Coordinates of C-alpha atoms and ligand atoms in Angstrom, one line a residue:
M1 CA 155.4 95.0 130.6
R2 CA 158.4 97.3 131.7
T3 CA 157.2 97.7 135.3
K4 CA 156.6 94.0 135.2
R5 CA 160.0 93.3 134.4
I6 CA 161.6 95.9 137.0
G7 CA 159.2 93.9 139.7
R8 CA 161.2 90.7 138.6
C9 CA 164.6 92.1 138.7
V10 CA 163.6 93.6 142.1
L11 CA 162.3 90.3 143.6
A12 CA 165.3 88.5 142.4
A13 CA 167.7 91.0 144.0
A14 CA 165.9 90.8 147.2
L15 CA 166.3 86.8 147.1
A16 CA 169.7 87.2 146.6
A17 CA 170.8 89.3 148.9
G18 CA 168.9 87.5 151.6
S19 CA 170.6 84.6 150.8
V20 CA 174.0 86.3 150.6
A21 CA 173.4 87.8 154.0
T22 CA 172.3 84.8 155.8
A23 CA 175.1 82.8 154.2
S24 CA 177.7 85.1 155.5
A25 CA 175.9 85.5 159.4
Q26 CA 176.6 81.9 159.5
S27 CA 180.2 80.9 160.7
A28 CA 179.9 77.2 159.2
P29 CA 180.7 78.2 155.6
K30 CA 180.0 75.0 153.5
A31 CA 176.8 73.9 155.2
A32 CA 173.9 73.9 153.0
N33 CA 171.3 76.6 154.2
V34 CA 167.9 75.1 154.2
S35 CA 166.6 78.8 153.2
Q36 CA 168.9 78.9 150.3
V37 CA 168.1 78.2 146.7
T38 CA 170.0 75.3 145.5
F39 CA 170.3 73.6 142.3
N40 CA 169.5 70.1 143.5
K41 CA 166.2 71.2 145.5
D42 CA 164.9 74.1 143.5
V43 CA 166.6 74.2 140.4
A44 CA 166.5 70.8 138.8
P45 CA 162.9 70.2 139.0
I46 CA 162.2 73.3 136.9
F47 CA 164.8 72.2 134.5
Q48 CA 163.4 68.8 134.1
R49 CA 160.1 70.2 133.4
A50 CA 161.0 73.1 130.7
C51 CA 164.6 72.6 129.3
Q52 CA 165.9 69.0 129.7
N53 CA 164.0 67.8 126.6
C54 CA 166.0 69.9 124.3
H55 CA 169.2 70.2 126.7
R56 CA 170.2 66.7 126.7
A57 CA 172.8 64.7 124.8
D58 CA 171.2 63.8 121.2
S59 CA 168.6 66.6 121.3
I60 CA 168.7 69.8 119.5
A61 CA 170.4 72.3 122.2
P62 CA 174.0 73.0 122.2
M63 CA 174.5 71.8 125.8
S64 CA 173.0 69.4 128.3
L65 CA 171.5 70.8 131.4
L66 CA 170.9 67.2 133.2
T67 CA 173.0 67.2 136.2
Y68 CA 174.4 70.0 138.1
K69 CA 177.8 69.4 136.4
D70 CA 176.3 70.0 132.9
A71 CA 174.4 73.2 134.0
R72 CA 177.1 74.9 136.6
P73 CA 179.4 76.3 134.0
W74 CA 176.2 78.1 132.1
A75 CA 174.8 79.6 135.3
K76 CA 175.3 83.2 133.8
S77 CA 173.9 82.4 130.1
I78 CA 170.9 80.6 131.8
R79 CA 170.0 83.6 134.0
Q80 CA 170.2 85.8 131.0
K81 CA 168.1 83.5 128.9
V82 CA 165.6 83.0 131.3
S83 CA 165.1 86.3 132.3
R84 CA 164.7 88.0 129.0
R85 CA 162.1 84.7 128.8
E86 CA 164.4 83.7 125.7
M87 CA 164.3 80.3 126.9
P88 CA 162.3 78.2 126.8
P89 CA 161.1 79.7 123.4
W90 CA 157.7 80.9 124.2
F91 CA 157.3 84.0 122.7
I92 CA 153.5 84.5 123.9
D93 CA 153.1 88.0 125.8
K94 CA 151.7 86.4 129.3
N95 CA 150.0 89.5 130.0
I96 CA 147.6 90.0 127.4
G97 CA 144.7 88.1 126.2
I98 CA 144.5 84.1 126.7
R99 CA 146.9 83.0 129.0
S100 CA 146.1 79.2 128.9
F101 CA 147.8 77.2 126.3
K102 CA 148.6 73.5 125.8
D103 CA 151.8 72.2 125.9
D104 CA 153.2 75.5 127.5
P105 CA 156.8 75.0 128.6
S106 CA 157.2 78.5 129.7
L107 CA 158.5 79.6 133.4
T108 CA 156.2 81.2 135.7
D109 CA 157.7 84.8 137.7
K110 CA 158.3 82.5 140.4
E111 CA 160.3 79.9 138.7
I112 CA 162.2 82.6 137.0
A113 CA 163.0 84.2 140.1
T114 CA 164.1 80.7 141.6
V115 CA 166.5 80.5 138.6
S116 CA 168.1 84.1 138.9
A117 CA 168.4 83.7 143.0
W118 CA 170.3 80.3 142.4
V119 CA 172.5 82.0 139.9
D120 CA 173.1 85.3 141.9
A121 CA 173.8 82.8 145.1
G122 CA 176.7 81.6 143.4
A123 CA 175.0 78.7 141.8
P124 CA 175.3 76.1 144.8
E125 CA 174.6 72.8 144.6
G126 CA 172.6 71.7 147.5
L127 CA 172.2 68.2 149.0
A128 CA 172.6 65.1 147.4
A129 CA 169.5 64.0 149.4
D130 CA 167.7 66.6 147.2
V131 CA 168.2 65.3 143.8
P132 CA 164.8 64.6 142.2
P133 CA 164.9 61.2 140.4
A134 CA 165.9 61.6 136.5
R135 CA 163.5 62.2 134.4
T136 CA 163.1 59.7 131.4
F137 CA 162.2 60.3 128.0
E138 CA 160.4 58.9 125.2
S139 CA 162.1 57.0 122.4
A140 CA 162.5 59.6 119.5
D141 CA 160.8 56.4 117.4
E142 CA 157.8 56.2 118.7
W143 CA 154.5 58.0 117.2
H144 CA 152.4 59.6 120.0
I145 CA 149.2 59.6 118.0
G146 CA 148.9 55.7 118.0
K147 CA 149.5 53.6 114.9
P148 CA 149.5 55.6 111.9
D149 CA 147.4 54.8 109.0
M150 CA 149.8 56.4 106.3
I151 CA 153.3 57.8 106.6
V152 CA 154.7 60.3 104.0
S153 CA 158.6 61.3 104.2
M154 CA 160.4 63.9 102.6
P155 CA 161.0 63.3 98.9
V156 CA 164.8 63.3 99.5
A157 CA 166.9 63.1 102.7
F158 CA 168.7 65.8 103.4
T159 CA 172.4 66.0 104.9
V160 CA 173.4 68.5 107.1
K161 CA 177.1 69.4 106.7
P162 CA 179.1 70.0 109.8
E163 CA 179.8 73.8 109.7
N164 CA 176.5 74.9 107.9
S165 CA 174.6 77.7 108.9
D166 CA 171.5 77.6 110.0
W167 CA 169.4 76.6 107.0
W168 CA 165.7 77.0 105.8
G169 CA 164.0 75.5 103.0
N170 CA 161.1 73.5 101.5
F171 CA 160.5 70.0 100.6
T172 CA 156.8 69.0 98.5
V173 CA 155.8 65.5 97.9
D174 CA 152.6 63.8 96.6
A175 CA 150.6 62.2 99.6
G176 CA 149.6 59.5 97.5
L177 CA 145.9 59.9 98.4
T178 CA 143.1 58.7 95.5
E179 CA 140.4 59.5 98.1
D180 CA 139.2 62.1 100.3
R181 CA 139.9 61.1 104.0
Y182 CA 139.6 63.1 107.5
L183 CA 142.3 63.1 109.7
K184 CA 141.8 62.2 113.5
A185 CA 145.5 62.9 114.4
V186 CA 148.8 64.0 112.5
E187 CA 152.4 64.2 114.0
T188 CA 155.6 65.4 112.3
K189 CA 158.8 64.0 113.2
P190 CA 162.6 64.0 112.2
S191 CA 164.0 60.3 111.1
S192 CA 165.5 58.4 113.8
G193 CA 169.1 58.4 114.0
G194 CA 170.1 62.0 114.1
G195 CA 167.6 63.9 112.8
L196 CA 166.6 65.2 116.4
K197 CA 170.1 66.4 116.7
V198 CA 169.5 68.9 113.6
V199 CA 166.1 69.4 113.0
H200 CA 165.1 72.7 114.6
H201 CA 161.5 72.8 114.0
A202 CA 159.8 71.2 111.1
V203 CA 156.4 72.6 110.1
T204 CA 154.2 70.4 107.7
S205 CA 151.3 72.0 105.8
L206 CA 148.7 70.5 102.5
V207 CA 149.1 72.2 99.6
Y208 CA 146.8 71.6 96.3
D209 CA 148.5 72.4 92.7
D210 CA 145.0 73.6 91.2
G211 CA 144.6 75.7 94.0
T212 CA 141.7 74.1 96.1
P213 CA 141.0 75.7 99.0
G214 CA 141.4 74.1 102.2
G215 CA 145.2 73.3 102.6
G216 CA 147.3 75.0 105.0
T217 CA 149.3 73.7 108.2
L218 CA 149.1 70.3 109.1
N219 CA 151.3 70.1 112.3
E220 CA 154.3 71.8 113.8
Y221 CA 157.3 69.3 115.1
A222 CA 159.5 70.9 117.7
V223 CA 161.4 68.5 120.3
G224 CA 158.8 67.8 123.1
K225 CA 155.5 68.2 121.1
N226 CA 153.5 65.2 120.2
G227 CA 151.1 65.7 117.8
D228 CA 147.8 67.1 117.2
V229 CA 144.7 64.7 118.2
Y230 CA 141.9 66.6 117.0
A231 CA 139.1 66.2 119.8
E232 CA 136.4 63.4 119.1
G233 CA 134.3 64.5 116.2
S234 CA 136.6 66.8 114.9
G235 CA 139.0 66.4 112.0
K236 CA 140.8 68.0 109.0
L237 CA 140.2 67.2 105.5
I238 CA 142.7 65.9 103.5
K239 CA 141.7 65.5 99.8
A240 CA 142.8 63.1 97.0
G241 CA 145.9 64.5 95.2
A242 CA 147.2 66.4 98.3
K243 CA 150.6 67.4 98.3
I244 CA 152.5 67.7 101.6
N245 CA 154.8 70.6 102.0
F246 CA 157.9 70.0 104.6
N247 CA 159.0 73.3 106.0
M248 CA 162.7 72.6 107.3
H249 CA 164.8 74.5 110.0
Y250 CA 168.2 72.7 109.8
H251 CA 170.9 73.2 112.3
A252 CA 174.3 72.1 112.0
V253 CA 176.0 69.9 114.9
G254 CA 179.6 69.9 113.9
T255 CA 179.0 66.3 112.4
P256 CA 177.7 65.4 109.2
I257 CA 173.9 64.4 109.7
T258 CA 171.2 63.1 107.5
D259 CA 167.6 63.6 108.2
R260 CA 164.5 62.6 106.2
S261 CA 161.5 63.9 108.5
Q262 CA 158.3 62.4 108.0
V263 CA 154.5 63.0 108.8
A264 CA 152.1 60.3 110.1
F265 CA 148.2 60.3 109.8
V266 CA 145.6 58.7 111.8
F267 CA 142.0 58.6 109.4
Y268 CA 138.7 58.4 110.8
P269 CA 137.0 55.2 109.0
K270 CA 136.1 55.7 105.1
G271 CA 132.8 57.6 104.8
Y272 CA 133.0 59.4 108.3
V273 CA 132.4 62.9 108.1
P274 CA 133.2 64.4 111.5
K275 CA 130.9 67.1 112.8
H276 CA 133.6 69.9 113.2
V277 CA 135.8 70.0 110.2
M278 CA 139.0 72.0 110.8
N279 CA 139.9 74.9 108.9
T280 CA 143.1 76.4 108.7
M281 CA 143.6 80.1 107.4
L282 CA 146.5 82.1 106.4
T283 CA 145.6 85.2 106.8
P284 CA 145.6 87.0 103.4
M285 CA 148.8 88.2 102.2
N286 CA 150.2 91.7 102.5
D287 CA 151.7 91.9 99.3
D288 CA 152.5 95.5 99.9
L289 CA 154.2 94.9 102.7
D290 CA 156.6 98.4 102.9
I291 CA 159.3 98.6 104.9
P292 CA 161.8 101.4 104.7
A293 CA 165.7 100.9 105.3
G294 CA 166.3 101.7 108.8
A295 CA 163.1 101.9 109.9
D296 CA 161.8 100.4 113.3
N297 CA 158.1 99.2 114.4
V298 CA 157.0 99.2 110.9
R299 CA 153.2 98.2 111.4
S300 CA 150.8 96.2 108.8
D301 CA 147.4 94.9 109.2
A302 CA 145.6 91.9 107.4
Y303 CA 142.0 91.1 107.9
F304 CA 139.8 88.1 107.4
K305 CA 135.9 87.4 108.3
L306 CA 134.6 84.1 109.6
E307 CA 131.3 83.5 108.1
K308 CA 130.0 81.4 110.6
P309 CA 130.2 81.0 114.4
S310 CA 133.7 79.6 115.3
R311 CA 136.0 78.1 117.9
L312 CA 139.8 78.9 117.2
T313 CA 142.0 76.3 118.0
S314 CA 145.3 77.8 117.4
Y315 CA 147.5 80.9 116.3
M316 CA 150.9 80.8 114.5
P317 CA 152.5 84.1 113.8
H318 CA 154.8 84.0 110.8
M319 CA 157.2 86.6 109.7
H320 CA 160.8 86.6 108.5
N321 CA 164.2 88.2 110.2
R322 CA 162.8 91.6 110.5
G323 CA 159.5 90.4 112.1
K324 CA 159.3 91.8 116.0
A325 CA 155.9 91.2 117.4
Q326 CA 152.4 90.3 116.1
C327 CA 148.9 90.6 117.8
L328 CA 145.7 88.7 117.1
E329 CA 142.5 90.8 117.8
A330 CA 139.1 90.1 117.2
I331 CA 136.6 92.6 115.8
Y332 CA 133.0 91.5 116.9
P333 CA 129.9 92.1 114.8
N334 CA 129.0 94.9 117.3
M335 CA 132.4 96.5 116.6
I336 CA 133.7 95.8 120.1
T337 CA 137.3 94.4 119.8
E338 CA 139.3 92.0 122.0
T339 CA 143.2 91.3 121.7
L340 CA 143.3 87.3 121.9
S341 CA 147.3 87.0 121.8
C342 CA 150.3 88.8 121.3
V343 CA 153.8 87.8 120.5
N344 CA 156.3 90.3 122.3
R345 CA 159.4 88.7 121.3
Y346 CA 158.6 87.3 117.8
N347 CA 162.0 85.0 117.0
F348 CA 162.1 83.6 113.3
G349 CA 164.2 80.7 114.5
W350 CA 161.1 79.5 116.4
Q351 CA 158.1 78.6 114.5
I352 CA 155.7 78.1 117.3
V353 CA 151.7 76.9 117.1
Y354 CA 150.1 78.2 120.0
N355 CA 147.6 75.8 121.0
Y356 CA 144.7 77.6 123.1
A357 CA 143.5 75.0 126.2
D358 CA 140.2 73.8 125.5
D359 CA 138.4 76.0 128.0
V360 CA 139.6 79.0 127.0
A361 CA 139.8 78.7 123.1
P362 CA 138.1 81.7 121.7
L363 CA 134.1 81.2 120.6
L364 CA 134.1 83.8 117.8
P365 CA 130.4 84.5 116.6
A366 CA 129.5 84.9 112.9
G367 CA 130.9 87.8 111.0
T368 CA 133.6 88.4 113.7
I369 CA 136.9 89.5 111.3
M370 CA 140.2 88.4 112.6
H371 CA 142.8 91.0 112.5
T372 CA 146.6 90.3 112.3
I373 CA 148.8 93.3 113.1
S374 CA 152.2 92.8 112.6
W375 CA 155.3 95.1 113.6
H376 CA 158.9 95.0 111.8
D377 CA 162.3 96.0 112.8
N378 CA 164.4 96.9 110.0
S379 CA 166.9 99.0 111.9
A380 CA 170.6 98.0 112.6
K381 CA 169.4 97.6 116.1
N382 CA 168.0 94.2 115.1
P383 CA 170.3 91.4 115.7
W384 CA 168.7 89.4 113.1
N385 CA 168.8 91.9 110.5
P386 CA 170.8 90.8 107.5
D387 CA 171.3 94.3 106.1
S388 CA 169.4 97.6 107.4
R389 CA 170.3 99.7 104.4
N390 CA 167.7 97.5 102.1
W391 CA 163.9 98.6 101.8
V392 CA 162.1 95.3 102.5
G393 CA 158.9 94.2 101.0
F394 CA 157.0 90.7 100.9
G395 CA 158.6 87.5 99.2
N396 CA 159.3 83.9 100.0
R397 CA 163.3 84.3 100.7
T398 CA 164.1 84.7 104.2
S399 CA 165.7 87.9 103.1
D400 CA 162.0 89.1 102.3
D401 CA 159.4 89.6 104.7
M402 CA 156.2 88.5 105.5
S403 CA 153.5 89.6 108.0
R404 CA 150.7 86.3 108.1
S405 CA 149.2 84.1 110.8
W406 CA 148.2 80.9 110.5
L407 CA 144.8 80.1 112.6
N408 CA 143.0 76.6 112.9
Y409 CA 139.1 77.0 113.5
Y410 CA 136.1 75.3 113.0
Y411 CA 132.7 76.3 112.2
M412 CA 129.8 75.6 114.6
S413 CA 125.8 75.6 114.2
D414 CA 124.3 78.9 115.9
D415 CA 122.5 76.3 118.3
E416 CA 125.8 74.8 119.2
F417 CA 127.2 78.0 119.6
K418 CA 125.0 79.4 122.1
K419 CA 125.1 76.2 124.0
E420 CA 129.1 76.7 124.2
V421 CA 129.0 80.1 124.9
S422 CA 126.3 79.6 128.2
A423 CA 128.5 76.7 129.2
R424 CA 131.6 78.7 129.6
K425 CA 129.4 81.8 131.2
A426 CA 128.5 78.9 133.5
A427 CA 131.7 77.6 134.3
K428 CA 133.3 81.1 135.1
A429 CA 130.3 81.7 137.3
V430 CA 131.3 78.7 139.2
L431 CA 135.1 79.6 139.3
S432 CA 134.1 83.0 141.1
S433 CA 131.6 82.1 143.5
Q434 CA 134.2 79.5 144.7
R435 CA 136.8 82.5 145.6
Ligands
HEC501 C1 162.3 73.7 122.5 C2 164.0 73.2 122.8 C3 164.4 73.9 124.1 C4 163.9 74.2 125.2 C5 162.6 73.6 125.6 C6 164.9 74.8 126.0 N1 166.0 75.1 125.2 FE1 167.6 76.7 125.6 N2 168.4 76.3 123.8 C7 167.7 75.3 122.8 C8 168.5 75.6 121.3 C9 168.2 75.0 120.1 C10 169.8 76.1 121.9 C11 170.7 77.0 120.8 C12 170.2 78.5 120.5 C13 168.7 78.9 119.9 O1 168.6 77.9 118.7 O2 168.2 79.5 120.1 C14 169.2 77.1 123.1 C15 170.0 77.7 124.0 C16 170.1 78.1 125.3 C17 171.3 78.8 126.2 C18 172.4 79.6 125.3 C19 173.6 78.7 125.2 C20 174.9 79.8 124.8 O3 175.4 79.2 123.9 O4 174.9 80.7 125.1 C21 170.8 78.7 127.1 C22 171.5 79.5 128.5 C23 169.8 77.8 127.3 N3 169.1 77.4 125.9 C24 169.1 77.4 128.8 C25 167.8 77.0 128.4 C26 166.8 76.8 129.7 C27 167.6 77.2 130.9 C28 166.0 76.3 129.6 C29 164.6 75.9 130.3 C30 164.3 76.7 131.4 C31 165.7 76.1 128.0 N4 167.1 76.5 127.4 C32 165.0 75.1 127.4 C33 166.7 74.7 122.8 C34 165.7 74.6 123.7

């Protein structure tokens, strides 16, 4: 990781030095240099793809990055956030485990080098002819999952006061279902109007008061995400009597804004049972989490066993302010272990569900043990730490901590599993023979 980071800096510095050298060698001072990195030619396309969904008026981020004028004053800060991989928010370690995800907004090393080189060259605008056509954005009122069969709103509206500090909380409401149904798709969304400005993220989950298993995360809303549509023939069961929990993170924007977020569902027809039923597992609680005052890199472990052959579709780490890093590892029945994913810059401010791309979603044999390893930083160096003098244990308050992960997976028959594994092997063989 360290050598990698140094590598990037060296590259950026070289690019920057290159452009400075050519610029000073030219006598015509203001003429745009073709080889120079400019906003219009090189940076705008990156911002369109990876930033503008959040960085525009009426969306969640503090400033717009739509135009050169908007972006120019932020150049230094952009360089810093981008090169530290703090923006766009996506905290998976790209050098470990599975590398391909759905909805991955993160920048490649090359894109980071381009943005850095642009800033280092004095953030030049470039030629008007190079400005790419403006990106269009979807209406915030639209459901992306098709026409919902049922929409459930938060039980009450919540008003974010102009100067509130960030606020986390839970709202639970009865879904009003009198019979069991299988979900084909689910999407969570802030209310229209101002909701998009103040809802930093929202995670909906299913709760059964009587302790019925099968609850767990439904869907995560973050700007630019379009809801979850399960693959044909797979779905999640929502039972009669289920409650929906909205876990909200609100962010004040200087004017009072009221939100009443919603979650929408598309059902399979009545009586239809999908071949694959999605399970959501919260890795067993570390009730004995024990984080001494001032300590860094405090490790804790959680385990659970997959009883049948499984396909893991997503991973979402969950810790609180002292959370620093987390890895998910598979311990196979033959005791060989494999790291599937690590989040190396955990940030409690962003609850991100990492959805594996279909062709790499882990196929795990029966008896595989899922192992979640979490690290906490309770030292004063951690900028999110509310008080490094306190011992910290497990708890629901944000001043307590957690070391959990949510996993979405479904079980398969032995036959199906074997088929999928050999199809994967064959696909890899094709890939390598093409090289
Ligand atoms: C998912 C939404 C989202 C995306 C995508 C995103 N940002 Fe941000 N950005 C935010 C929010 C929200 C903040 C405010 C701080 C925070 O909550 O982390 C922020 C803060 C920043 C800041 C710091 C502003 C300050 O006050 O100093 C910079 C710089 C920035 N973003 C640049 C970018 C760039 C460049 C990209 C694309 C490469 C990007 N962001 C992508 C949401 C986003």
